[in-house]
Coordinates of C-alpha atoms (C1' of nucleotides) in Angstrom, one line a residue:
Chain D
M16 CA -1.9 -8.9 36.4
P17 CA -4.7 -6.4 36.2
E18 CA -6.8 -6.2 33.1
R19 CA -6.5 -3.1 30.9
K20 CA -8.9 -0.4 32.1
D21 CA -10.3 0.1 28.6
Y22 CA -11.1 -3.6 28.4
V23 CA -12.9 -3.6 31.7
D24 CA -14.9 -0.5 30.7
R25 CA -15.9 -2.1 27.4
L26 CA -16.9 -5.4 29.0
R27 CA -19.3 -3.5 31.2
K28 CA -20.7 -1.8 28.2
L29 CA -21.0 -5.1 26.5
E30 CA -23.1 -6.5 29.4
H31 CA -25.2 -3.4 29.3
M32 CA -25.9 -3.9 25.6
R33 CA -26.8 -7.6 26.2
S34 CA -29.1 -6.6 29.0
V35 CA -31.1 -4.3 26.8
G36 CA -31.3 -6.9 24.0
I37 CA -28.6 -5.7 21.7
D38 CA -26.3 -8.3 20.3
P39 CA -22.7 -6.8 20.1
Y40 CA -21.7 -9.5 17.6
P41 CA -24.7 -10.0 15.3
H42 CA -24.7 -12.5 12.4
Y43 CA -25.6 -10.2 9.5
F44 CA -25.8 -6.7 8.3
H45 CA -27.0 -5.8 4.8
V46 CA -24.4 -3.7 2.9
S47 CA -25.8 -2.2 -0.3
Q48 CA -22.5 -0.4 -1.2
D49 CA -19.0 -0.6 0.0
I50 CA -17.6 2.7 1.3
S51 CA -15.1 2.6 -1.6
D52 CA -18.0 2.5 -4.1
I53 CA -19.7 5.5 -2.5
V54 CA -16.5 7.5 -2.4
K55 CA -15.4 6.6 -5.9
R56 CA -18.8 7.2 -7.5
E57 CA -20.2 9.9 -5.3
N58 CA -22.3 11.5 -8.0
D59 CA -24.2 8.2 -8.4
F60 CA -25.0 8.1 -4.8
L61 CA -25.5 11.8 -3.7
G62 CA -29.1 12.2 -2.4
K63 CA -29.7 8.4 -2.4
E64 CA -30.1 6.1 0.5
V65 CA -27.3 3.5 1.2
S66 CA -26.4 1.1 3.8
T67 CA -22.8 0.4 4.3
A68 CA -20.3 -0.6 7.0
G69 CA -16.8 -0.1 8.4
R70 CA -14.7 0.6 11.4
L71 CA -15.5 3.9 13.2
M72 CA -12.2 5.7 13.5
A73 CA -13.2 9.1 14.9
L74 CA -16.2 10.7 16.6
R75 CA -16.9 14.3 17.1
Y76 CA -20.0 15.2 19.1
H77 CA -21.4 18.8 19.2
G78 CA -24.3 18.6 21.5
K79 CA -27.2 17.5 19.3
V80 CA -25.2 16.7 16.2
G81 CA -22.2 14.5 15.7
F82 CA -19.7 13.4 13.1
G83 CA -17.7 10.2 12.7
D84 CA -15.2 8.7 10.2
L85 CA -16.2 5.3 8.9
V86 CA -13.3 3.4 7.3
M87 CA -13.1 0.2 5.2
D88 CA -10.7 -1.0 2.7
G89 CA -8.6 2.1 3.0
Y90 CA -11.5 4.4 2.1
K91 CA -13.2 6.8 4.5
I92 CA -16.6 8.4 4.6
Q93 CA -18.0 10.7 7.2
I94 CA -21.2 9.8 9.1
F95 CA -23.4 12.7 10.2
L96 CA -25.7 12.2 13.1
R97 CA -28.5 14.7 13.9
Y98 CA -30.8 14.5 17.0
D99 CA -33.6 15.9 14.9
V100 CA -33.3 13.0 12.5
L101 CA -32.4 10.1 14.8
G102 CA -34.5 11.0 17.9
D103 CA -33.9 8.4 20.6
K104 CA -31.4 6.6 18.4
Y105 CA -29.1 9.5 18.8
S106 CA -28.5 8.9 22.5
N107 CA -28.5 5.1 21.9
F108 CA -25.6 5.7 19.5
K109 CA -23.8 7.8 22.1
D110 CA -24.4 5.1 24.7
I111 CA -23.2 2.0 22.9
V112 CA -20.9 3.0 20.0
D113 CA -17.3 3.6 20.6
K114 CA -14.4 4.6 18.4
G115 CA -12.9 1.3 17.0
D116 CA -16.2 -0.5 16.7
F117 CA -17.4 -2.0 13.4
I118 CA -20.8 -0.5 12.7
G119 CA -23.3 -0.6 9.9
V120 CA -25.2 2.5 8.9
K121 CA -28.2 3.4 6.8
G122 CA -28.9 6.9 5.6
D123 CA -28.7 9.4 2.7
V124 CA -25.5 10.4 1.0
V125 CA -25.2 14.2 1.5
R126 CA -22.7 17.0 1.7
T127 CA -22.3 18.9 4.9
E128 CA -21.9 22.7 5.0
K129 CA -18.1 22.2 4.9
G130 CA -18.5 20.1 1.8
E131 CA -17.6 16.8 3.3
L132 CA -19.2 13.8 1.6
S133 CA -21.3 12.2 4.4
I134 CA -24.0 9.7 5.3
L135 CA -26.8 11.4 7.2
L136 CA -27.7 8.6 9.5
K137 CA -31.2 7.2 9.7
D138 CA -30.3 4.0 11.5
F139 CA -27.3 2.1 12.6
A140 CA -26.3 -1.3 14.0
I141 CA -23.3 -2.6 15.9
I142 CA -21.5 -5.1 13.8
S143 CA -18.6 -5.9 16.1
K144 CA -17.9 -4.3 19.5
S145 CA -14.2 -3.4 20.0
L146 CA -13.1 -4.1 23.5
Y147 CA -9.8 -2.1 23.3
D148 CA -9.2 1.5 22.7
L149 CA -7.3 1.8 19.5
P150 CA -3.9 3.5 19.7
H151 CA -4.0 7.2 19.0
Q152 CA -5.1 7.9 15.5
W153 CA -3.0 11.0 14.9
F154 CA 0.3 9.7 16.3
G155 CA -0.3 6.2 14.9
I156 CA 1.9 3.4 16.1
E157 CA 5.6 3.9 15.9
D158 CA 6.8 1.2 18.1
V159 CA 8.3 -1.2 15.6
E160 CA 7.8 -4.2 17.8
T161 CA 4.1 -3.5 18.3
R162 CA 3.8 -2.9 14.6
Y163 CA 5.2 -6.3 13.7
R164 CA 3.6 -8.3 16.5
Q165 CA 0.2 -6.8 15.9
R166 CA 0.3 -6.0 12.2
Y167 CA -3.5 -5.4 12.1
L168 CA -3.0 -2.4 14.4
D169 CA -0.2 -1.2 12.1
M170 CA -2.6 -1.5 9.1
I171 CA -5.5 0.1 10.9
L172 CA -3.5 3.1 12.0
N173 CA -0.9 3.5 9.2
P174 CA -2.7 3.8 5.9
E175 CA 0.6 3.6 3.9
I176 CA 1.2 0.1 5.4
F177 CA -2.3 -0.9 4.4
E178 CA -1.5 0.2 0.9
I179 CA 1.9 -1.6 0.8
F180 CA 0.2 -4.9 1.5
R181 CA -2.5 -4.3 -1.0
K182 CA 0.2 -3.5 -3.5
R183 CA 2.1 -6.6 -2.6
S184 CA -1.0 -8.7 -3.4
Y185 CA -1.3 -6.9 -6.8
I186 CA 2.3 -7.6 -7.6
T187 CA 1.9 -11.4 -7.3
R188 CA -1.4 -11.1 -9.2
E189 CA 0.3 -9.3 -12.1
I190 CA 3.2 -11.7 -12.2
R191 CA 0.6 -14.5 -12.6
N192 CA -1.3 -12.5 -15.2
F193 CA 1.9 -11.9 -17.2
L194 CA 3.1 -15.5 -17.1
N195 CA -0.3 -17.1 -17.6
S196 CA -0.8 -15.0 -20.7
K197 CA 2.4 -16.4 -22.1
G198 CA 1.3 -20.0 -21.6
F199 CA 3.1 -20.7 -18.3
I200 CA 1.4 -22.9 -15.8
E201 CA 1.8 -22.7 -12.1
F202 CA 2.8 -25.7 -9.9
E203 CA 3.1 -26.4 -6.2
T204 CA 6.1 -28.5 -5.5
P205 CA 7.1 -30.1 -2.1
I206 CA 8.0 -27.8 0.8
L207 CA 9.0 -30.8 2.9
Q208 CA 11.9 -32.4 1.2
P209 CA 14.1 -35.4 2.1
V210 CA 17.1 -33.8 0.3
Y211 CA 17.3 -30.0 0.0
G212 CA 18.9 -28.2 -3.0
G213 CA 18.8 -25.6 -5.6
A214 CA 20.7 -23.0 -3.6
N215 CA 23.5 -22.6 -1.2
A216 CA 22.0 -22.1 2.2
K217 CA 21.5 -23.7 5.6
P218 CA 18.1 -25.4 5.9
F219 CA 15.5 -25.8 8.6
I220 CA 15.2 -29.4 9.7
T221 CA 11.9 -31.0 10.7
Y222 CA 10.7 -34.5 11.5
V223 CA 8.1 -36.5 9.7
N224 CA 6.5 -38.8 12.2
A225 CA 4.9 -41.1 9.7
I226 CA 8.2 -41.8 8.0
E227 CA 10.3 -41.5 11.1
R228 CA 12.9 -39.4 9.2
N229 CA 14.3 -35.9 9.3
Y230 CA 13.1 -33.8 6.4
Y231 CA 14.1 -30.3 5.3
L232 CA 12.0 -27.2 4.6
R233 CA 12.9 -26.3 1.1
I234 CA 15.5 -23.7 0.4
S235 CA 14.5 -23.5 -3.3
D236 CA 12.0 -24.9 -5.7
E237 CA 14.5 -25.5 -8.5
L238 CA 15.1 -29.2 -8.5
Y239 CA 11.4 -30.2 -8.4
L240 CA 10.4 -27.6 -11.1
K241 CA 13.1 -29.0 -13.4
R242 CA 11.6 -32.4 -13.0
L243 CA 8.4 -30.9 -14.6
L244 CA 10.5 -30.0 -17.6
V245 CA 11.6 -33.6 -17.7
A246 CA 7.9 -34.5 -17.6
G247 CA 7.3 -32.5 -20.7
Y248 CA 5.7 -29.2 -19.6
P249 CA 7.4 -26.4 -21.6
R250 CA 6.7 -23.4 -19.3
V251 CA 6.4 -23.8 -15.6
Y252 CA 6.6 -21.6 -12.5
E253 CA 5.9 -21.6 -8.8
I254 CA 5.3 -18.8 -6.3
G255 CA 5.9 -19.9 -2.8
K256 CA 7.9 -19.7 0.4
D257 CA 11.4 -20.8 0.7
F258 CA 13.1 -21.2 4.1
R259 CA 16.8 -20.5 4.9
N260 CA 18.1 -20.9 8.4
E261 CA 20.3 -17.8 8.3
D262 CA 20.4 -14.4 9.9
I263 CA 17.8 -11.7 9.8
D264 CA 18.3 -8.2 8.6
S265 CA 16.8 -5.5 6.4
R266 CA 17.1 -7.7 3.3
H267 CA 16.7 -11.2 4.8
N268 CA 13.8 -13.0 6.5
P269 CA 14.2 -16.8 7.2
E270 CA 10.9 -17.5 5.3
F271 CA 10.5 -15.5 2.1
T272 CA 8.6 -15.6 -1.1
M273 CA 10.2 -16.6 -4.3
I274 CA 9.0 -17.1 -7.8
E275 CA 10.9 -19.6 -10.0
I276 CA 10.3 -19.7 -13.7
Y277 CA 11.5 -22.2 -16.2
E278 CA 11.0 -22.3 -20.0
A279 CA 12.1 -25.2 -22.2
F280 CA 14.3 -24.5 -25.2
K281 CA 15.4 -21.1 -24.0
D282 CA 18.7 -19.8 -22.6
Y283 CA 19.8 -17.2 -20.1
K284 CA 19.6 -14.3 -22.6
Y285 CA 16.0 -15.0 -23.2
M286 CA 15.4 -15.2 -19.4
M287 CA 16.9 -11.7 -19.0
D288 CA 14.4 -10.4 -21.5
L289 CA 11.6 -12.2 -19.8
T290 CA 12.7 -10.9 -16.4
E291 CA 12.9 -7.4 -17.6
N292 CA 9.6 -7.5 -19.3
L293 CA 7.9 -9.2 -16.4
I294 CA 9.1 -6.6 -13.9
K295 CA 8.2 -3.7 -16.2
H296 CA 4.7 -5.1 -16.6
V297 CA 4.3 -5.4 -12.9
A298 CA 5.6 -1.9 -12.2
E299 CA 3.4 -0.4 -14.8
T300 CA 0.2 -2.2 -13.8
V301 CA 0.7 -1.9 -10.1
N302 CA 2.2 1.5 -9.8
G303 CA 0.8 3.0 -13.0
T304 CA 4.3 4.2 -13.9
L305 CA 7.8 2.9 -14.7
K306 CA 9.4 5.6 -12.7
I307 CA 10.3 4.6 -9.1
S308 CA 12.0 6.4 -6.3
L309 CA 15.0 4.6 -4.8
N310 CA 17.0 6.3 -2.1
G311 CA 15.4 9.6 -3.0
R312 CA 16.6 9.1 -6.5
E313 CA 14.2 8.8 -9.5
V314 CA 14.9 5.7 -11.5
D315 CA 13.2 5.2 -14.9
L316 CA 12.7 1.5 -15.4
S317 CA 11.6 2.0 -19.0
K318 CA 15.1 2.6 -20.3
P319 CA 16.7 -0.6 -21.5
W320 CA 18.4 -2.4 -18.6
K321 CA 22.2 -2.5 -18.6
R322 CA 23.9 -5.9 -19.1
V323 CA 27.5 -6.2 -18.0
R324 CA 29.8 -9.2 -18.0
M325 CA 31.2 -9.7 -14.5
L326 CA 34.8 -10.1 -15.8
D327 CA 34.6 -7.0 -17.9
L328 CA 33.6 -4.9 -15.0
L329 CA 36.4 -6.4 -12.9
Y330 CA 38.9 -5.8 -15.7
E331 CA 37.8 -2.2 -16.1
N332 CA 38.6 -1.8 -12.4
G333 CA 42.1 -3.2 -12.6
I334 CA 41.4 -6.9 -11.9
D335 CA 42.1 -9.3 -14.7
A336 CA 40.2 -12.3 -13.3
K337 CA 41.7 -14.6 -16.0
R338 CA 45.3 -13.9 -15.0
I339 CA 45.4 -12.8 -11.4
G340 CA 47.2 -15.1 -9.1
D341 CA 45.4 -16.9 -6.2
D342 CA 47.7 -15.1 -3.7
D343 CA 46.6 -11.7 -5.1
I344 CA 42.9 -12.8 -4.9
K345 CA 43.4 -13.8 -1.2
E346 CA 45.0 -10.4 -0.6
L347 CA 41.9 -8.7 -2.0
L348 CA 39.6 -10.9 0.0
K349 CA 41.5 -9.7 3.1
K350 CA 41.2 -6.1 2.0
Y351 CA 37.4 -6.5 1.6
E352 CA 37.2 -8.5 4.8
I353 CA 35.6 -11.5 3.0
K354 CA 36.0 -14.8 4.9
M355 CA 35.6 -18.1 3.1
P356 CA 35.5 -21.5 4.8
A357 CA 37.3 -23.1 1.9
Y358 CA 39.1 -21.1 -0.8
V359 CA 37.6 -21.8 -4.3
R360 CA 38.9 -19.4 -7.0
G361 CA 35.6 -18.9 -8.8
I362 CA 33.7 -18.3 -5.7
A363 CA 36.3 -16.0 -4.4
I364 CA 36.1 -13.9 -7.5
T365 CA 32.3 -13.8 -7.3
K366 CA 32.4 -12.7 -3.6
L367 CA 35.0 -10.1 -4.5
F368 CA 32.8 -8.8 -7.3
E369 CA 29.8 -8.5 -5.0
A370 CA 31.8 -6.7 -2.3
M371 CA 33.1 -4.2 -4.8
F372 CA 30.0 -3.5 -6.9
E373 CA 26.8 -4.7 -5.4
E374 CA 25.8 -1.5 -3.6
S375 CA 26.6 0.6 -6.6
F376 CA 23.9 -1.0 -8.8
I377 CA 21.0 1.4 -8.1
E378 CA 19.5 1.4 -11.6
P379 CA 18.6 -2.1 -12.9
V380 CA 21.7 -4.0 -14.0
F381 CA 22.1 -7.6 -15.3
V382 CA 25.4 -9.0 -14.3
M383 CA 26.2 -12.0 -16.5
D384 CA 28.7 -14.8 -17.1
Y385 CA 29.8 -15.9 -13.6
P386 CA 32.8 -18.1 -12.8
R387 CA 32.1 -21.8 -13.2
E388 CA 32.3 -22.7 -9.5
S389 CA 29.7 -20.1 -8.4
T390 CA 26.9 -22.5 -9.0
P391 CA 26.6 -26.3 -9.7
L392 CA 23.2 -26.0 -11.5
C393 CA 24.1 -23.9 -14.5
K394 CA 25.2 -24.7 -18.1
L395 CA 28.8 -23.9 -19.0
H396 CA 29.3 -20.8 -21.1
R397 CA 29.1 -21.7 -24.8
D398 CA 32.3 -19.7 -25.5
D399 CA 34.3 -20.2 -22.3
P400 CA 34.0 -23.3 -20.1
S401 CA 35.6 -21.5 -17.2
L402 CA 32.3 -19.5 -16.9
V403 CA 28.6 -20.4 -16.7
E404 CA 25.6 -18.8 -18.4
R405 CA 24.3 -17.2 -15.2
F406 CA 23.0 -13.7 -14.5
E407 CA 21.9 -11.8 -11.5
L408 CA 19.7 -8.7 -11.6
Y409 CA 20.5 -5.9 -9.2
I410 CA 18.2 -2.9 -8.4
N411 CA 18.8 -0.4 -5.6
G412 CA 22.0 -2.2 -4.5
I413 CA 20.3 -5.5 -3.8
E414 CA 20.0 -8.8 -5.7
I415 CA 16.5 -9.2 -7.1
A416 CA 16.8 -12.1 -9.5
N417 CA 19.2 -15.0 -10.3
G418 CA 18.9 -16.9 -13.6
Y419 CA 20.7 -19.5 -15.7
S420 CA 20.8 -21.5 -18.8
E421 CA 19.9 -24.6 -16.9
L422 CA 22.4 -27.4 -16.8
N423 CA 20.8 -30.5 -18.3
D424 CA 23.8 -32.8 -18.7
P425 CA 23.4 -35.5 -16.1
L426 CA 27.1 -36.4 -16.1
L427 CA 28.3 -32.9 -15.5
Q428 CA 25.6 -32.4 -12.9
E429 CA 26.8 -35.4 -11.0
R430 CA 30.3 -34.2 -11.1
F431 CA 29.4 -30.7 -9.9
F432 CA 27.4 -32.1 -7.0
R433 CA 30.4 -34.2 -6.0
E434 CA 32.5 -31.0 -6.0
E435 CA 29.9 -29.4 -3.7
M436 CA 30.1 -32.4 -1.4
E437 CA 33.9 -32.0 -1.2
R438 CA 33.4 -28.4 -0.3
R439 CA 31.1 -29.5 2.5
T440 CA 33.7 -31.7 4.0
L441 CA 36.0 -28.7 3.9
G442 CA 33.6 -26.9 6.2
D443 CA 31.2 -25.0 3.8
E444 CA 27.9 -25.5 5.5
E445 CA 26.1 -24.0 2.5
A446 CA 27.5 -26.4 -0.1
Q447 CA 24.8 -28.3 -1.9
Q448 CA 23.8 -31.9 -1.3
M449 CA 24.0 -34.7 -3.8
D450 CA 20.5 -35.4 -5.1
M451 CA 20.6 -38.7 -6.9
D452 CA 16.8 -38.6 -7.7
F453 CA 17.4 -35.4 -9.5
I454 CA 20.4 -36.9 -11.4
E455 CA 18.1 -39.8 -12.5
A456 CA 15.6 -37.3 -13.8
L457 CA 18.3 -35.6 -15.8
R458 CA 19.4 -39.0 -17.1
T459 CA 15.9 -39.5 -18.3
G460 CA 16.3 -36.3 -20.3
M461 CA 15.6 -32.7 -19.6
P462 CA 15.2 -30.2 -22.5
N463 CA 17.6 -27.3 -22.5
A464 CA 15.9 -24.5 -20.6
G465 CA 16.2 -21.0 -19.2
G466 CA 15.3 -20.4 -15.6
V467 CA 15.1 -17.5 -13.2
G468 CA 14.2 -17.0 -9.5
I469 CA 12.9 -13.6 -8.4
G470 CA 12.6 -12.6 -4.8
I471 CA 9.1 -11.3 -4.4
D472 CA 9.7 -9.6 -1.1
R473 CA 12.6 -7.7 -2.5
L474 CA 10.7 -6.8 -5.7
S475 CA 8.0 -5.6 -3.4
M476 CA 10.5 -3.4 -1.5
I477 CA 11.6 -1.9 -4.8
L478 CA 8.1 -1.2 -6.0
T479 CA 6.7 0.1 -2.7
G480 CA 9.8 2.0 -1.6
A481 CA 10.1 0.0 1.6
K482 CA 13.4 0.2 3.3
S483 CA 13.3 -3.1 5.1
I484 CA 12.1 -6.5 4.1
K485 CA 10.0 -6.5 7.3
E486 CA 7.9 -3.7 5.9
V487 CA 6.6 -6.0 3.1
I488 CA 6.3 -9.2 5.1
Y489 CA 2.9 -9.5 6.9
Y490 CA 4.4 -11.1 10.0
P491 CA 8.2 -10.9 9.9
I492 CA 9.8 -13.4 12.2
L493 CA 10.4 -12.2 15.7
A494 CA 11.5 -13.9 18.9
P495 CA 8.4 -15.0 20.9
K496 CA 7.5 -12.5 23.5
Q497 CA 8.4 -13.7 27.0
E498 CA 5.6 -14.2 29.5
K499 CA 5.6 -11.6 32.2
Chain N
rG8 C1' 28.9 -13.5 16.0
rG9 C1' 30.8 -7.9 17.0
rG10 C1' 29.6 -2.5 18.0
rC11 C1' 26.1 1.4 19.1
rC12 C1' 21.2 2.7 20.8
rC13 C1' 16.2 1.9 22.9
rG14 C1' 12.2 -0.2 26.6
rU15 C1' 8.2 5.1 31.7
rA16 C1' -0.1 5.4 31.3
rG17 C1' -4.1 2.4 25.8
rC18 C1' -0.9 5.9 22.1
rU19 C1' 3.2 9.7 21.4
rC20 C1' 6.8 11.3 24.7
rA21 C1' 9.4 14.2 29.0
rG22 C1' 11.9 13.0 33.7
rC23 C1' 17.9 9.8 34.0
rU24 C1' 23.8 13.7 32.9
rA25 C1' 23.8 15.8 39.1
rG26 C1' 19.3 9.6 43.3
rG27 C1' 14.6 12.7 47.3
rU28 C1' 6.5 11.0 47.1
rA29 C1' 5.9 9.2 38.9
rG30 C1' 4.6 13.9 34.6
rA31 C1' 2.4 16.1 29.8
rG32 C1' -0.6 15.9 25.4
rC33 C1' -4.0 12.7 23.2
rA34 C1' -7.3 8.4 24.3
rU35 C1' -10.9 6.8 28.2
rC36 C1' -14.8 8.4 32.0
rU37 C1' -18.4 12.8 33.8
rG38 C1' -20.7 17.3 32.4
rG39 C1' -21.5 21.2 28.4
rC40 C1' -22.2 22.4 23.2
rU41 C1' -27.1 21.7 16.4
rU42 C1' -22.0 21.6 10.7
rU43 C1' -17.2 19.1 12.8
rU44 C1' -13.0 16.7 10.6
rA45 C1' -6.1 16.1 15.4
rA46 C1' -13.5 19.6 17.1
rC47 C1' -13.7 22.6 21.5
rC48 C1' -14.4 23.9 27.1
rA49 C1' -14.4 22.2 32.4
rG50 C1' -13.4 18.1 35.8
rG51 C1' -12.0 12.9 37.0
rU52 C1' -9.8 7.8 36.4
rG53 C1' -5.4 5.6 34.8
rG54 C1' 1.7 3.4 35.9
rC55 C1' 5.6 -3.0 39.7
rC56 C1' 9.2 3.2 35.1
rG57 C1' 10.7 -4.4 30.4
rG58 C1' 12.4 -8.4 34.5
rG59 C1' 15.8 -9.9 38.4
rG60 C1' 19.8 -8.8 41.6
rG61 C1' 23.0 -5.1 43.9
rU62 C1' 24.8 0.0 45.9
rU63 C1' 22.1 3.5 49.2
rC64 C1' 18.5 6.1 54.7
rG65 C1' 16.2 6.4 49.8
rA66 C1' 16.6 4.0 42.8
rA67 C1' 12.6 5.3 36.8
rU68 C1' 17.6 7.7 37.7
rC69 C1' 23.9 4.6 39.6
rC70 C1' 26.2 -0.8 38.9
rC71 C1' 25.6 -6.1 37.2
rC72 C1' 22.7 -10.0 34.8
rC73 C1' 18.6 -11.4 31.8
rC74 C1' 14.4 -10.5 28.2
rG75 C1' 12.5 -7.9 24.0
rG76 C1' 13.4 -4.3 20.0
rG77 C1' 16.2 -1.0 16.4
rC78 C1' 20.5 0.5 13.5
rC79 C1' 25.4 -0.6 11.5
rC80 C1' 29.1 -4.4 10.5
rG81 C1' 29.9 -9.7 9.6
rC82 C1' 27.2 -13.8 7.4
rC83 C1' 23.5 -14.5 3.4
rA84 C1' 27.9 -18.3 -3.3

RNA sequence: GGGCCCGUAGCUCAGCUAGGUAGAGCAUCUGGCUUUUAACCAGGUGGCCGGGGGUUCGAAUCCCCCCGGGCCCGCCA
């Protein structure tokens, strides 16, 4: 397979540089100011000499003058080359510098006749020679596969993508700031687990050589974080990757980032407040506003978020979940094309509810008080033991968060795990596993607590306006490219 | 898992319906140009038309299989 022509051309240029004593990959260049500093505080720098560096994204020669765009950290400044200033260095520049190279420049900050803030070059140095032509700047990269496989190209050429990932980093920073200021501490619990749990999902299986046993990549942090409540920490959280061996679409990536938060002596109502305040804090600090645009619709997060009981909403739409017969439920499941490996009334009602309403929750809504069987890890509802104190937060039609009053009764927990195991024997691959180590922890005593998990990728989608989860994941999973 | 669509130069795309020597713009290379910013002008290089197999005198084009990607549905309690 022949090498790309641009690569061959640049290699030749590289050899030429080396032959005249220029290192295309030197060890150091002194930067007195970042490009962003100069752009943001131009009045401080106008007329002064600076040395700065970035990737050269454009070059426009006009005989004995030239202009280029130097870019770093999402900021751009023009460089201005004059033969009458640079002398021989002018043609050196033309000989060895290409679009795409990282270069360092030294010169005075000036304005050109057209008013463009520029650095009038006195000297320059190659920092890193680029051996490929970058894709066309104006058209950018639109091929989705190239964008995901070579995300750095996507980021170089599509500034909005560069900003999405900067914002994503700010989102996790602000989550930490918010929680740390309230006395939470962050933990790192095991990713490799002998027994997986905390959610209903198919796991990834791996093998630990030293132990000669199969282990699982965690599907949730929950059962280990709760052990920290047993240990006596009142406020704990973890931000990390979970892994679920399921299908991939615009809302699901097999590895995704979750935060789980637990606070002792609280309940699910408190956790709804915490969740709402946390997301409002993040939106305001990261976006500078509580207004977001979802599906072209302006949504104001500052209004108090609605809280609805699942059964109330069903009742208002003609389904009395307390009284409806199982045959009628099965009829509705068929109508909404919901398949279940094993019919369980509470789970059926939950699925029905999601099928009927999920997509309609554009503005933030907390759905609360789920049927008992919808999760084995939640405390029974204090007023109705057929329900649990669970909530889910929906924004823009997708589930963003899931929280409970955490079950801390070891006897009930053991019973609920056994029910899950029965469901597994009936063919539900996503039923949870019995975790006796966790039961023993509960027997030792766990304070009552509120907990919530928030999908960071999905929250990032909401706050950046991304339409697919792949747009907020640096390297979304793709099949390996076949060798040609 | 089901349906629909896509893959042609470094990038963005045309050509395919109706088979007849692979095209454009940009990038790159050469030359010109002392205030441009998608710079401009002139000329040149560049492709196993995702891969394999058919049909045909002849395939980017028609047929089959495979690979990769996208969207929708299912699944994700």
